C-alpha positions in Angstrom: 91.4 43.3 -100.0 88.5 40.9 -99.5 88.8 37.4 -98.2 87.7 34.2 -99.9 84.7 32.0 -99.1 85.1 28.3 -99.9 82.0 26.3 -100.9 81.5 22.8 -102.2 79.5 22.4 -105.4 77.7 19.2 -106.2 76.7 18.4 -109.8 73.7 16.2 -110.7 72.2 14.8 -113.9 72.5 17.1 -116.9 74.5 19.7 -114.9 77.1 16.9 -114.2 77.2 16.1 -117.9 77.6 19.8 -118.9 80.5 20.1 -116.5 82.4 17.3 -118.0 81.2 14.5 -115.8 82.5 15.8 -112.5 80.5 15.1 -109.4 81.8 17.9 -107.1 84.3 20.7 -106.7 85.5 23.1 -104.0 85.3 26.6 -105.3 86.6 29.9 -103.9 84.5 33.1 -104.3 85.2 36.6 -103.1 83.5 37.2 -99.7 82.0 40.5 -100.9 80.3 38.8 -103.8 79.6 35.4 -102.0 76.0 34.8 -102.9 74.1 32.4 -105.1 73.7 34.9 -108.0 77.5 35.5 -108.3 78.1 31.8 -107.9 75.9 31.1 -110.9 78.0 33.6 -112.9 81.3 32.1 -111.8 80.2 28.5 -112.6 79.1 29.7 -116.1 82.5 31.1 -116.7 84.3 28.0 -115.4 82.1 25.6 -117.4 80.9 27.2 -120.6 78.8 24.2 -121.5 77.0 24.6 -118.2 76.3 28.4 -118.8 72.9 28.1 -120.4 71.7 25.8 -117.7 73.2 27.5 -114.7 72.1 31.0 -115.7 68.4 29.9 -116.1 66.7 29.8 -112.7 63.7 28.0 -114.2 65.8 25.1 -115.4 68.4 24.8 -112.6 67.5 24.9 -109.0 70.2 25.6 -106.4 70.0 23.9 -103.0 72.1 25.5 -100.3 72.9 23.1 -97.4 70.0 20.9 -98.5 67.5 23.7 -98.7 66.1 24.9 -102.0 66.8 28.5 -102.9 63.5 29.9 -104.2 63.5 31.3 -107.8 64.4 35.0 -107.7 66.0 35.0 -104.3 69.7 35.5 -103.7 71.3 33.9 -100.6 74.6 34.7 -99.0 77.3 32.0 -99.0 79.8 31.3 -96.2 82.8 29.0 -96.0 81.8 25.4 -95.6 78.5 25.7 -97.4 77.4 23.0 -99.9 75.5 24.0 -103.0 73.8 21.4 -105.2 73.0 22.1 -108.8 69.7 20.4 -109.5 68.4 20.3 -113.1 64.8 19.5 -113.8 63.8 15.9 -113.0 62.1 14.0 -115.7 60.8 10.5 -115.9 57.7 8.5 -115.9 
């Protein structure tokens, strides 16, 4: 039996809108799959409107404890981590 890892998820801009307007949640993930890739999958299942965004690394960057996770990399998660979902920034 594996233990759980608890992380805080912060939602910004279009990610917040797709998740129904929430700003943050605490989420539990199995310790043996506690990484940024599995987190994306779990969030897609929890928030179906967020799925297309969260599963696309080119359009949604993750920041783990205020450090950007480079595209194509998978980082391990531990209890107490904070993960921000950062969609593309547009403006002029």
